[in-house]
PDB file of N, CA and C in Angstrom:
ATOM      1  N   MET A   1     -61.228 -17.828  88.095  1.00 97.00           N
ATOM      2  CA  MET A   1     -61.196 -16.806  87.067  1.00 97.00           C
ATOM      3  C   MET A   1     -61.055 -15.441  87.721  1.00 97.00           C
ATOM      4  N   LEU A   2     -60.360 -14.567  87.007  1.00 98.00           N
ATOM      5  CA  LEU A   2     -60.136 -13.220  87.507  1.00 98.00           C
ATOM      6  C   LEU A   2     -60.454 -12.196  86.431  1.00 98.00           C
ATOM      7  N   LEU A   3     -60.922 -11.034  86.862  1.00 98.00           N
ATOM      8  CA  LEU A   3     -61.141  -9.918  85.957  1.00 98.00           C
ATOM      9  C   LEU A   3     -60.007  -8.926  86.171  1.00 98.00           C
ATOM     10  N   VAL A   4     -59.273  -8.647  85.115  1.00 99.00           N
ATOM     11  CA  VAL A   4     -58.181  -7.680  85.163  1.00 99.00           C
ATOM     12  C   VAL A   4     -58.669  -6.413  84.473  1.00 99.00           C
ATOM     13  N   ARG A   5     -58.641  -5.310  85.214  1.00 99.00           N
ATOM     14  CA  ARG A   5     -59.010  -4.010  84.653  1.00 99.00           C
ATOM     15  C   ARG A   5     -57.793  -3.104  84.758  1.00 99.00           C
ATOM     16  N   ALA A   6     -57.284  -2.699  83.617  1.00 99.00           N
ATOM     17  CA  ALA A   6     -56.111  -1.826  83.587  1.00 99.00           C
ATOM     18  C   ALA A   6     -56.520  -0.461  83.057  1.00 99.00           C
ATOM     19  N   ILE A   7     -56.190   0.571  83.810  1.00 98.00           N
ATOM     20  CA  ILE A   7     -56.407   1.948  83.377  1.00 98.00           C
ATOM     21  C   ILE A   7     -55.053   2.443  82.877  1.00 98.00           C
ATOM     22  N   VAL A   8     -54.978   2.807  81.599  1.00 98.00           N
ATOM     23  CA  VAL A   8     -53.700   3.210  81.008  1.00 98.00           C
ATOM     24  C   VAL A   8     -53.867   4.497  80.205  1.00 98.00           C
ATOM     25  N   ARG A   9     -52.743   5.080  79.840  1.00 96.00           N
ATOM     26  CA  ARG A   9     -52.762   6.267  78.982  1.00 96.00           C
ATOM     27  C   ARG A   9     -53.310   5.881  77.606  1.00 96.00           C
ATOM     28  N   PRO A  10     -54.117   6.748  76.981  1.00 97.00           N
ATOM     29  CA  PRO A  10     -54.675   6.426  75.663  1.00 97.00           C
ATOM     30  C   PRO A  10     -53.619   6.080  74.623  1.00 97.00           C
ATOM     31  N   GLU A  11     -52.480   6.747  74.677  1.00 97.00           N
ATOM     32  CA  GLU A  11     -51.432   6.493  73.692  1.00 97.00           C
ATOM     33  C   GLU A  11     -50.749   5.140  73.886  1.00 97.00           C
ATOM     34  N   LYS A  12     -51.018   4.465  75.000  1.00 98.00           N
ATOM     35  CA  LYS A  12     -50.449   3.143  75.271  1.00 98.00           C
ATOM     36  C   LYS A  12     -51.415   2.012  74.931  1.00 98.00           C
ATOM     37  N   LYS A  13     -52.657   2.343  74.602  1.00 98.00           N
ATOM     38  CA  LYS A  13     -53.690   1.324  74.372  1.00 98.00           C
ATOM     39  C   LYS A  13     -53.276   0.287  73.337  1.00 98.00           C
ATOM     40  N   ASP A  14     -52.914   0.718  72.148  1.00 98.00           N
ATOM     41  CA  ASP A  14     -52.602  -0.227  71.074  1.00 98.00           C
ATOM     42  C   ASP A  14     -51.409  -1.111  71.418  1.00 98.00           C
ATOM     43  N   GLU A  15     -50.403  -0.527  72.033  1.00 98.00           N
ATOM     44  CA  GLU A  15     -49.218  -1.292  72.417  1.00 98.00           C
ATOM     45  C   GLU A  15     -49.557  -2.344  73.473  1.00 98.00           C
ATOM     46  N   VAL A  16     -50.343  -1.963  74.473  1.00 98.00           N
ATOM     47  CA  VAL A  16     -50.734  -2.916  75.515  1.00 98.00           C
ATOM     48  C   VAL A  16     -51.559  -4.052  74.911  1.00 98.00           C
ATOM     49  N   LEU A  17     -52.529  -3.714  74.069  1.00 99.00           N
ATOM     50  CA  LEU A  17     -53.359  -4.751  73.441  1.00 99.00           C
ATOM     51  C   LEU A  17     -52.522  -5.679  72.562  1.00 99.00           C
ATOM     52  N   TYR A  18     -51.581  -5.125  71.808  1.00 98.00           N
ATOM     53  CA  TYR A  18     -50.712  -5.932  70.952  1.00 98.00           C
ATOM     54  C   TYR A  18     -49.873  -6.895  71.792  1.00 98.00           C
ATOM     55  N   GLU A  19     -49.265  -6.387  72.850  1.00 98.00           N
ATOM     56  CA  GLU A  19     -48.404  -7.225  73.694  1.00 98.00           C
ATOM     57  C   GLU A  19     -49.208  -8.291  74.434  1.00 98.00           C
ATOM     58  N   LEU A  20     -50.414  -7.959  74.880  1.00 98.00           N
ATOM     59  CA  LEU A  20     -51.272  -8.971  75.504  1.00 98.00           C
ATOM     60  C   LEU A  20     -51.595 -10.074  74.501  1.00 98.00           C
ATOM     61  N   SER A  21     -51.949  -9.691  73.286  1.00 98.00           N
ATOM     62  CA  SER A  21     -52.275 -10.673  72.254  1.00 98.00           C
ATOM     63  C   SER A  21     -51.060 -11.529  71.908  1.00 98.00           C
ATOM     64  N   THR A  22     -49.898 -10.905  71.791  1.00 98.00           N
ATOM     65  CA  THR A  22     -48.659 -11.633  71.508  1.00 98.00           C
ATOM     66  C   THR A  22     -48.367 -12.657  72.603  1.00 98.00           C
ATOM     67  N   ALA A  23     -48.732 -12.321  73.844  1.00 98.00           N
ATOM     68  CA  ALA A  23     -48.509 -13.230  74.977  1.00 98.00           C
ATOM     69  C   ALA A  23     -49.606 -14.284  75.093  1.00 98.00           C
ATOM     70  N   GLY A  24     -50.581 -14.260  74.173  1.00 97.00           N
ATOM     71  CA  GLY A  24     -51.631 -15.276  74.173  1.00 97.00           C
ATOM     72  C   GLY A  24     -52.939 -14.853  74.807  1.00 97.00           C
ATOM     73  N   PHE A  25     -53.041 -13.588  75.188  1.00 97.00           N
ATOM     74  CA  PHE A  25     -54.261 -13.081  75.819  1.00 97.00           C
ATOM     75  C   PHE A  25     -54.979 -12.187  74.802  1.00 97.00           C
ATOM     76  N   HIS A  26     -55.830 -12.800  73.987  1.00 97.00           N
ATOM     77  CA  HIS A  26     -56.435 -12.119  72.848  1.00 97.00           C
ATOM     78  C   HIS A  26     -57.722 -11.375  73.200  1.00 97.00           C
ATOM     79  N   ALA A  27     -58.486 -11.877  74.146  1.00 96.00           N
ATOM     80  CA  ALA A  27     -59.797 -11.295  74.458  1.00 96.00           C
ATOM     81  C   ALA A  27     -59.631 -10.058  75.341  1.00 96.00           C
ATOM     82  N   ALA A  28     -60.303  -8.981  74.955  1.00 98.00           N
ATOM     83  CA  ALA A  28     -60.265  -7.759  75.759  1.00 98.00           C
ATOM     84  C   ALA A  28     -61.453  -6.883  75.387  1.00 98.00           C
ATOM     85  N   THR A  29     -61.901  -6.124  76.359  1.00 98.00           N
ATOM     86  CA  THR A  29     -62.907  -5.095  76.140  1.00 98.00           C
ATOM     87  C   THR A  29     -62.245  -3.776  76.490  1.00 98.00           C
ATOM     88  N   VAL A  30     -62.456  -2.762  75.654  1.00 98.00           N
ATOM     89  CA  VAL A  30     -61.772  -1.485  75.833  1.00 98.00           C
ATOM     90  C   VAL A  30     -62.803  -0.366  75.972  1.00 98.00           C
ATOM     91  N   PHE A  31     -62.584   0.486  76.958  1.00 97.00           N
ATOM     92  CA  PHE A  31     -63.463   1.634  77.215  1.00 97.00           C
ATOM     93  C   PHE A  31     -62.628   2.912  77.232  1.00 97.00           C
ATOM     94  N   ASP A  32     -63.157   3.996  76.685  1.00 98.00           N
ATOM     95  CA  ASP A  32     -62.581   5.313  76.918  1.00 98.00           C
ATOM     96  C   ASP A  32     -63.175   5.809  78.227  1.00 98.00           C
ATOM     97  N   VAL A  33     -62.306   6.227  79.149  1.00 97.00           N
ATOM     98  CA  VAL A  33     -62.753   6.681  80.467  1.00 97.00           C
ATOM     99  C   VAL A  33     -62.041   7.981  80.824  1.00 97.00           C
ATOM    100  N   VAL A  34     -62.519   8.645  81.855  1.00 92.00           N
ATOM    101  CA  VAL A  34     -61.823   9.797  82.419  1.00 92.00           C
ATOM    102  C   VAL A  34     -61.724   9.581  83.920  1.00 92.00           C
ATOM    103  N   GLY A  35     -60.709  10.172  84.515  1.00 86.00           N
ATOM    104  CA  GLY A  35     -60.554  10.035  85.954  1.00 86.00           C
ATOM    105  C   GLY A  35     -59.332  10.782  86.439  1.00 86.00           C
ATOM    106  N   ARG A  36     -59.059  10.594  87.703  1.00 80.00           N
ATOM    107  CA  ARG A  36     -57.865  11.198  88.284  1.00 80.00           C
ATOM    108  C   ARG A  36     -57.361  10.295  89.386  1.00 80.00           C
ATOM    109  N   GLY A  37     -56.101  10.410  89.676  1.00 76.00           N
ATOM    110  CA  GLY A  37     -55.483   9.598  90.715  1.00 76.00           C
ATOM    111  C   GLY A  37     -55.185  10.426  91.948  1.00 76.00           C
ATOM    112  N   LYS A  38     -54.170   9.999  92.663  1.00 74.00           N
ATOM    113  CA  LYS A  38     -53.795  10.670  93.910  1.00 74.00           C
ATOM    114  C   LYS A  38     -53.381  12.124  93.702  1.00 74.00           C
ATOM    115  N   GLN A  39     -52.929  12.436  92.486  1.00 69.00           N
ATOM    116  CA  GLN A  39     -52.454  13.789  92.203  1.00 69.00           C
ATOM    117  C   GLN A  39     -53.601  14.781  92.005  1.00 69.00           C
ATOM    118  N   LYS A  40     -54.837  14.305  91.988  1.00 71.00           N
ATOM    119  CA  LYS A  40     -56.030  15.150  91.860  1.00 71.00           C
ATOM    120  C   LYS A  40     -56.045  15.922  90.543  1.00 71.00           C
ATOM    121  N   GLY A  41     -55.669  15.268  89.460  1.00 69.00           N
ATOM    122  CA  GLY A  41     -55.651  15.917  88.154  1.00 69.00           C
ATOM    123  C   GLY A  41     -54.301  16.563  87.893  1.00 69.00           C
ATOM    124  N   ILE A  42     -54.255  17.414  86.867  1.00 73.00           N
ATOM    125  CA  ILE A  42     -53.005  18.106  86.554  1.00 73.00           C
ATOM    126  C   ILE A  42     -53.283  19.595  86.375  1.00 73.00           C
ATOM    127  N   LYS A  43     -52.232  20.395  86.580  1.00 73.00           N
ATOM    128  CA  LYS A  43     -52.329  21.838  86.391  1.00 73.00           C
ATOM    129  C   LYS A  43     -51.378  22.220  85.263  1.00 73.00           C
ATOM    130  N   VAL A  44     -51.928  22.871  84.242  1.00 78.00           N
ATOM    131  CA  VAL A  44     -51.129  23.348  83.117  1.00 78.00           C
ATOM    132  C   VAL A  44     -51.326  24.853  83.048  1.00 78.00           C
ATOM    133  N   GLY A  45     -50.262  25.581  83.332  1.00 83.00           N
ATOM    134  CA  GLY A  45     -50.404  27.035  83.433  1.00 83.00           C
ATOM    135  C   GLY A  45     -51.341  27.347  84.579  1.00 83.00           C
ATOM    136  N   GLY A  46     -52.376  28.104  84.320  1.00 82.00           N
ATOM    137  CA  GLY A  46     -53.350  28.423  85.362  1.00 82.00           C
ATOM    138  C   GLY A  46     -54.589  27.558  85.314  1.00 82.00           C
ATOM    139  N   ILE A  47     -54.582  26.545  84.436  1.00 81.00           N
ATOM    140  CA  ILE A  47     -55.766  25.705  84.267  1.00 81.00           C
ATOM    141  C   ILE A  47     -55.563  24.362  84.965  1.00 81.00           C
ATOM    142  N   VAL A  48     -56.567  23.959  85.738  1.00 77.00           N
ATOM    143  CA  VAL A  48     -56.531  22.660  86.415  1.00 77.00           C
ATOM    144  C   VAL A  48     -57.463  21.703  85.676  1.00 77.00           C
ATOM    145  N   TYR A  49     -56.939  20.557  85.308  1.00 76.00           N
ATOM    146  CA  TYR A  49     -57.728  19.515  84.657  1.00 76.00           C
ATOM    147  C   TYR A  49     -58.001  18.423  85.685  1.00 76.00           C
ATOM    148  N   ASP A  50     -59.262  18.351  86.150  1.00 79.00           N
ATOM    149  CA  ASP A  50     -59.629  17.382  87.180  1.00 79.00           C
ATOM    150  C   ASP A  50     -59.776  15.973  86.632  1.00 79.00           C
ATOM    151  N   GLU A  51     -60.242  15.866  85.414  1.00 83.00           N
ATOM    152  CA  GLU A  51     -60.483  14.545  84.829  1.00 83.00           C
ATOM    153  C   GLU A  51     -59.595  14.375  83.607  1.00 83.00           C
ATOM    154  N   ILE A  52     -58.768  13.344  83.648  1.00 87.00           N
ATOM    155  CA  ILE A  52     -57.782  13.084  82.608  1.00 87.00           C
ATOM    156  C   ILE A  52     -58.271  11.920  81.750  1.00 87.00           C
ATOM    157  N   PRO A  53     -58.215  12.043  80.427  1.00 92.00           N
ATOM    158  CA  PRO A  53     -58.617  10.926  79.562  1.00 92.00           C
ATOM    159  C   PRO A  53     -57.706   9.715  79.759  1.00 92.00           C
ATOM    160  N   LYS A  54     -58.300   8.560  79.894  1.00 96.00           N
ATOM    161  CA  LYS A  54     -57.584   7.287  80.027  1.00 96.00           C
ATOM    162  C   LYS A  54     -58.334   6.236  79.224  1.00 96.00           C
ATOM    163  N   VAL A  55     -57.769   5.052  79.171  1.00 98.00           N
ATOM    164  CA  VAL A  55     -58.403   3.906  78.532  1.00 98.00           C
ATOM    165  C   VAL A  55     -58.444   2.779  79.550  1.00 98.00           C
ATOM    166  N   MET A  56     -59.590   2.092  79.650  1.00 98.00           N
ATOM    167  CA  MET A  56     -59.678   0.906  80.495  1.00 98.00           C
ATOM    168  C   MET A  56     -59.669  -0.321  79.589  1.00 98.00           C
ATOM    169  N   ILE A  57     -58.717  -1.208  79.865  1.00 99.00           N
ATOM    170  CA  ILE A  57     -58.642  -2.488  79.167  1.00 99.00           C
ATOM    171  C   ILE A  57     -59.071  -3.550  80.162  1.00 99.00           C
ATOM    172  N   MET A  58     -60.088  -4.304  79.791  1.00 98.00           N
ATOM    173  CA  MET A  58     -60.654  -5.304  80.692  1.00 98.00           C
ATOM    174  C   MET A  58     -60.528  -6.674  80.038  1.00 98.00           C
ATOM    175  N   THR A  59     -60.010  -7.643  80.800  1.00 98.00           N
ATOM    176  CA  THR A  59     -59.888  -8.999  80.282  1.00 98.00           C
ATOM    177  C   THR A  59     -60.085 -10.000  81.412  1.00 98.00           C
ATOM    178  N   ALA A  60     -60.690 -11.119  81.090  1.00 97.00           N
ATOM    179  CA  ALA A  60     -60.887 -12.197  82.060  1.00 97.00           C
ATOM    180  C   ALA A  60     -59.805 -13.242  81.820  1.00 97.00           C
ATOM    181  N   VAL A  61     -59.175 -13.699  82.905  1.00 97.00           N
ATOM    182  CA  VAL A  61     -58.085 -14.668  82.784  1.00 97.00           C
ATOM    183  C   VAL A  61     -58.224 -15.767  83.833  1.00 97.00           C
ATOM    184  N   ARG A  62     -57.547 -16.870  83.562  1.00 97.00           N
ATOM    185  CA  ARG A  62     -57.464 -17.935  84.562  1.00 97.00           C
ATOM    186  C   ARG A  62     -56.567 -17.455  85.704  1.00 97.00           C
ATOM    187  N   ASP A  63     -56.815 -17.953  86.898  1.00 97.00           N
ATOM    188  CA  ASP A  63     -56.034 -17.531  88.063  1.00 97.00           C
ATOM    189  C   ASP A  63     -54.538 -17.653  87.812  1.00 97.00           C
ATOM    190  N   GLU A  64     -54.128 -18.748  87.177  1.00 98.00           N
ATOM    191  CA  GLU A  64     -52.702 -19.008  86.967  1.00 98.00           C
ATOM    192  C   GLU A  64     -52.066 -18.076  85.927  1.00 98.00           C
ATOM    193  N   ASP A  65     -52.876 -17.318  85.189  1.00 98.00           N
ATOM    194  CA  ASP A  65     -52.347 -16.391  84.183  1.00 98.00           C
ATOM    195  C   ASP A  65     -52.232 -14.956  84.691  1.00 98.00           C
ATOM    196  N   LYS A  66     -52.690 -14.707  85.899  1.00 98.00           N
ATOM    197  CA  LYS A  66     -52.719 -13.344  86.443  1.00 98.00           C
ATOM    198  C   LYS A  66     -51.356 -12.674  86.400  1.00 98.00           C
ATOM    199  N   ASP A  67     -50.330 -13.337  86.905  1.00 98.00           N
ATOM    200  CA  ASP A  67     -49.011 -12.712  86.979  1.00 98.00           C
ATOM    201  C   ASP A  67     -48.464 -12.367  85.597  1.00 98.00           C
ATOM    202  N   ASP A  68     -48.701 -13.231  84.610  1.00 98.00           N
ATOM    203  CA  ASP A  68     -48.231 -12.961  83.248  1.00 98.00           C
ATOM    204  C   ASP A  68     -48.931 -11.740  82.661  1.00 98.00           C
ATOM    205  N   VAL A  69     -50.243 -11.662  82.828  1.00 99.00           N
ATOM    206  CA  VAL A  69     -51.003 -10.526  82.293  1.00 99.00           C
ATOM    207  C   VAL A  69     -50.569  -9.228  82.969  1.00 99.00           C
ATOM    208  N   VAL A  70     -50.450  -9.245  84.279  1.00 98.00           N
ATOM    209  CA  VAL A  70     -50.034  -8.049  85.012  1.00 98.00           C
ATOM    210  C   VAL A  70     -48.636  -7.623  84.566  1.00 98.00           C
ATOM    211  N   SER A  71     -47.742  -8.570  84.394  1.00 98.00           N
ATOM    212  CA  SER A  71     -46.381  -8.265  83.960  1.00 98.00           C
ATOM    213  C   SER A  71     -46.365  -7.589  82.593  1.00 98.00           C
ATOM    214  N   VAL A  72     -47.150  -8.112  81.656  1.00 98.00           N
ATOM    215  CA  VAL A  72     -47.225  -7.518  80.314  1.00 98.00           C
ATOM    216  C   VAL A  72     -47.741  -6.086  80.399  1.00 98.00           C
ATOM    217  N   ILE A  73     -48.789  -5.866  81.172  1.00 98.00           N
ATOM    218  CA  ILE A  73     -49.373  -4.524  81.276  1.00 98.00           C
ATOM    219  C   ILE A  73     -48.393  -3.562  81.942  1.00 98.00           C
ATOM    220  N   LEU A  74     -47.782  -3.981  83.042  1.00 97.00           N
ATOM    221  CA  LEU A  74     -46.835  -3.108  83.738  1.00 97.00           C
ATOM    222  C   LEU A  74     -45.681  -2.714  82.824  1.00 97.00           C
ATOM    223  N   ARG A  75     -45.139  -3.674  82.122  1.00 96.00           N
ATOM    224  CA  ARG A  75     -43.992  -3.428  81.237  1.00 96.00           C
ATOM    225  C   ARG A  75     -44.373  -2.513  80.075  1.00 96.00           C
ATOM    226  N   THR A  76     -45.555  -2.718  79.535  1.00 97.00           N
ATOM    227  CA  THR A  76     -45.958  -2.024  78.313  1.00 97.00           C
ATOM    228  C   THR A  76     -46.577  -0.653  78.578  1.00 97.00           C
ATOM    229  N   ALA A  77     -47.313  -0.494  79.648  1.00 97.00           N
ATOM    230  CA  ALA A  77     -48.036   0.762  79.906  1.00 97.00           C
ATOM    231  C   ALA A  77     -47.161   1.831  80.550  1.00 97.00           C
ATOM    232  N   LYS A  78     -46.031   1.426  81.095  1.00 95.00           N
ATOM    233  CA  LYS A  78     -45.156   2.374  81.784  1.00 95.00           C
ATOM    234  C   LYS A  78     -44.509   3.330  80.786  1.00 95.00           C
ATOM    235  N   THR A  79     -44.432   4.613  81.142  1.00 93.00           N
ATOM    236  CA  THR A  79     -43.723   5.580  80.308  1.00 93.00           C
ATOM    237  C   THR A  79     -42.389   5.899  80.962  1.00 93.00           C
ATOM    238  N   GLY A  80     -41.363   6.000  80.158  1.00 85.00           N
ATOM    239  CA  GLY A  80     -40.035   6.270  80.694  1.00 85.00           C
ATOM    240  C   GLY A  80     -39.471   5.054  81.404  1.00 85.00           C
ATOM    241  N   GLU A  81     -38.219   5.130  81.742  1.00 84.00           N
ATOM    242  CA  GLU A  81     -37.537   3.995  82.380  1.00 84.00           C
ATOM    243  C   GLU A  81     -38.104   3.662  83.751  1.00 84.00           C
ATOM    244  N   ASN A  82     -38.450   4.694  84.504  1.00 83.00           N
ATOM    245  CA  ASN A  82     -38.946   4.486  85.866  1.00 83.00           C
ATOM    246  C   ASN A  82     -40.444   4.721  86.009  1.00 83.00           C
ATOM    247  N   GLY A  83     -41.125   4.980  84.906  1.00 82.00           N
ATOM    248  CA  GLY A  83     -42.551   5.272  84.979  1.00 82.00           C
ATOM    249  C   GLY A  83     -42.791   6.722  85.359  1.00 82.00           C
ATOM    250  N   THR A  84     -44.039   7.141  85.223  1.00 80.00           N
ATOM    251  CA  THR A  84     -44.422   8.527  85.468  1.00 80.00           C
ATOM    252  C   THR A  84     -45.784   8.542  86.148  1.00 80.00           C
ATOM    253  N   PHE A  85     -46.021   9.559  86.996  1.00 79.00           N
ATOM    254  CA  PHE A  85     -47.360   9.716  87.563  1.00 79.00           C
ATOM    255  C   PHE A  85     -48.368   9.742  86.429  1.00 79.00           C
ATOM    256  N   GLY A  86     -49.474   9.046  86.603  1.00 84.00           N
ATOM    257  CA  GLY A  86     -50.506   9.024  85.579  1.00 84.00           C
ATOM    258  C   GLY A  86     -50.387   7.880  84.595  1.00 84.00           C
ATOM    259  N   ASP A  87     -49.414   6.983  84.796  1.00 90.00           N
ATOM    260  CA  ASP A  87     -49.264   5.834  83.886  1.00 90.00           C
ATOM    261  C   ASP A  87     -50.425   4.864  84.012  1.00 90.00           C
ATOM    262  N   GLY A  88     -51.105   4.867  85.148  1.00 94.00           N
ATOM    263  CA  GLY A  88     -52.291   4.030  85.274  1.00 94.00           C
ATOM    264  C   GLY A  88     -52.329   3.181  86.525  1.00 94.00           C
ATOM    265  N   LYS A  89     -53.258   2.244  86.513  1.00 96.00           N
ATOM    266  CA  LYS A  89     -53.515   1.371  87.661  1.00 96.00           C
ATOM    267  C   LYS A  89     -54.073   0.062  87.131  1.00 96.00           C
ATOM    268  N   ILE A  90     -53.816  -1.025  87.856  1.00 98.00           N
ATOM    269  CA  ILE A  90     -54.361  -2.340  87.505  1.00 98.00           C
ATOM    270  C   ILE A  90     -55.169  -2.835  88.698  1.00 98.00           C
ATOM    271  N   PHE A  91     -56.388  -3.282  88.425  1.00 98.00           N
ATOM    272  CA  PHE A  91     -57.266  -3.828  89.456  1.00 98.00           C
ATOM    273  C   PHE A  91     -57.571  -5.279  89.109  1.00 98.00           C
ATOM    274  N   ILE A  92     -57.518  -6.148  90.108  1.00 99.00           N
ATOM    275  CA  ILE A  92     -57.810  -7.573  89.929  1.00 99.00           C
ATOM    276  C   ILE A  92     -59.000  -7.923  90.815  1.00 99.00           C
ATOM    277  N   SER A  93     -60.019  -8.552  90.228  1.00 98.00           N
ATOM    278  CA  SER A  93     -61.212  -8.963  90.969  1.00 98.00           C
ATOM    279  C   SER A  93     -61.565 -10.400  90.613  1.00 98.00           C
ATOM    280  N   PRO A  94     -62.104 -11.143  91.579  1.00 98.00           N
ATOM    281  CA  PRO A  94     -62.553 -12.503  91.253  1.00 98.00           C
ATOM    282  C   PRO A  94     -63.819 -12.470  90.392  1.00 98.00           C
ATOM    283  N   ILE A  95     -63.952 -13.466  89.534  1.00 98.00           N
ATOM    284  CA  ILE A  95     -65.167 -13.659  88.738  1.00 98.00           C
ATOM    285  C   ILE A  95     -65.824 -14.930  89.250  1.00 98.00           C
ATOM    286  N   GLU A  96     -67.047 -14.818  89.714  1.00 97.00           N
ATOM    287  CA  GLU A  96     -67.757 -15.982  90.235  1.00 97.00           C
ATOM    288  C   GLU A  96     -68.113 -16.953  89.115  1.00 97.00           C
ATOM    289  N   GLU A  97     -68.670 -16.450  88.029  1.00 95.00           N
ATOM    290  CA  GLU A  97     -69.039 -17.289  86.891  1.00 95.00           C
ATOM    291  C   GLU A  97     -68.950 -16.458  85.623  1.00 95.00           C
ATOM    292  N   ALA A  98     -68.776 -17.137  84.483  1.00 95.00           N
ATOM    293  CA  ALA A  98     -68.797 -16.481  83.173  1.00 95.00           C
ATOM    294  C   ALA A  98     -69.471 -17.414  82.180  1.00 95.00           C
ATOM    295  N   TYR A  99     -70.239 -16.841  81.273  1.00 96.00           N
ATOM    296  CA  TYR A  99     -70.953 -17.623  80.263  1.00 96.00           C
ATOM    297  C   TYR A  99     -70.758 -16.993  78.889  1.00 96.00           C
ATOM    298  N   THR A 100     -70.646 -17.824  77.872  1.00 95.00           N
ATOM    299  CA  THR A 100     -70.633 -17.356  76.492  1.00 95.00           C
ATOM    300  C   THR A 100     -72.079 -17.252  76.033  1.00 95.00           C
ATOM    301  N   VAL A 101     -72.488 -16.079  75.609  1.00 96.00           N
ATOM    302  CA  VAL A 101     -73.886 -15.832  75.266  1.00 96.00           C
ATOM    303  C   VAL A 101     -74.345 -16.731  74.117  1.00 96.00           C
ATOM    304  N   SER A 102     -73.542 -16.864  73.071  1.00 97.00           N
ATOM    305  CA  SER A 102     -73.989 -17.609  71.886  1.00 97.00           C
ATOM    306  C   SER A 102     -74.206 -19.093  72.141  1.00 97.00           C
ATOM    307  N   THR A 103     -73.391 -19.680  73.042  1.00 96.00           N
ATOM    308  CA  THR A 103     -73.484 -21.129  73.268  1.00 96.00           C
ATOM    309  C   THR A 103     -74.021 -21.500  74.638  1.00 96.00           C
ATOM    310  N   GLY A 104     -73.978 -20.561  75.566  1.00 96.00           N
ATOM    311  CA  GLY A 104     -74.367 -20.862  76.940  1.00 96.00           C
ATOM    312  C   GLY A 104     -73.275 -21.580  77.709  1.00 96.00           C
ATOM    313  N   ALA A 105     -72.108 -21.766  77.077  1.00 95.00           N
ATOM    314  CA  ALA A 105     -71.003 -22.475  77.737  1.00 95.00           C
ATOM    315  C   ALA A 105     -70.519 -21.686  78.948  1.00 95.00           C
ATOM    316  N   LYS A 106     -70.251 -22.412  80.020  1.00 95.00           N
ATOM    317  CA  LYS A 106     -69.776 -21.806  81.254  1.00 95.00           C
ATOM    318  C   LYS A 106     -68.250 -21.800  81.260  1.00 95.00           C
ATOM    319  N   GLY A 107     -67.672 -20.721  81.767  1.00 91.00           N
ATOM    320  CA  GLY A 107     -66.216 -20.612  81.875  1.00 91.00           C
ATOM    321  C   GLY A 107     -65.641 -19.720  80.797  1.00 91.00           C
ATOM    322  N   LEU A 108     -64.315 -19.666  80.781  1.00 86.00           N
ATOM    323  CA  LEU A 108     -63.646 -18.820  79.797  1.00 86.00           C
ATOM    324  C   LEU A 108     -63.579 -19.546  78.484  1.00 86.00           C
TER     325      LEU A 108
END
């Protein structure tokens, strides 16, 4: 099992969630977050914004589904034909165990 955490632009949240669901990946947890990447924020006029609003979409998937999920997120979260700085980041981490609280069932 893997945990996929995607940081995307807020305006891309609904589209990414829709496309993930259409591809069969219905479960997700969504957080409003702030952060900055390699560009160290953005400068608009004379004002520097260090922390940019983003959305984190988190989903647990089987190992064999990783490439499909990443592909959907990359395709959907990208802005413009070639993408733009600030489009986001995807992090993949192993999950040692997972349990359903209501039933105690182990696994996804």
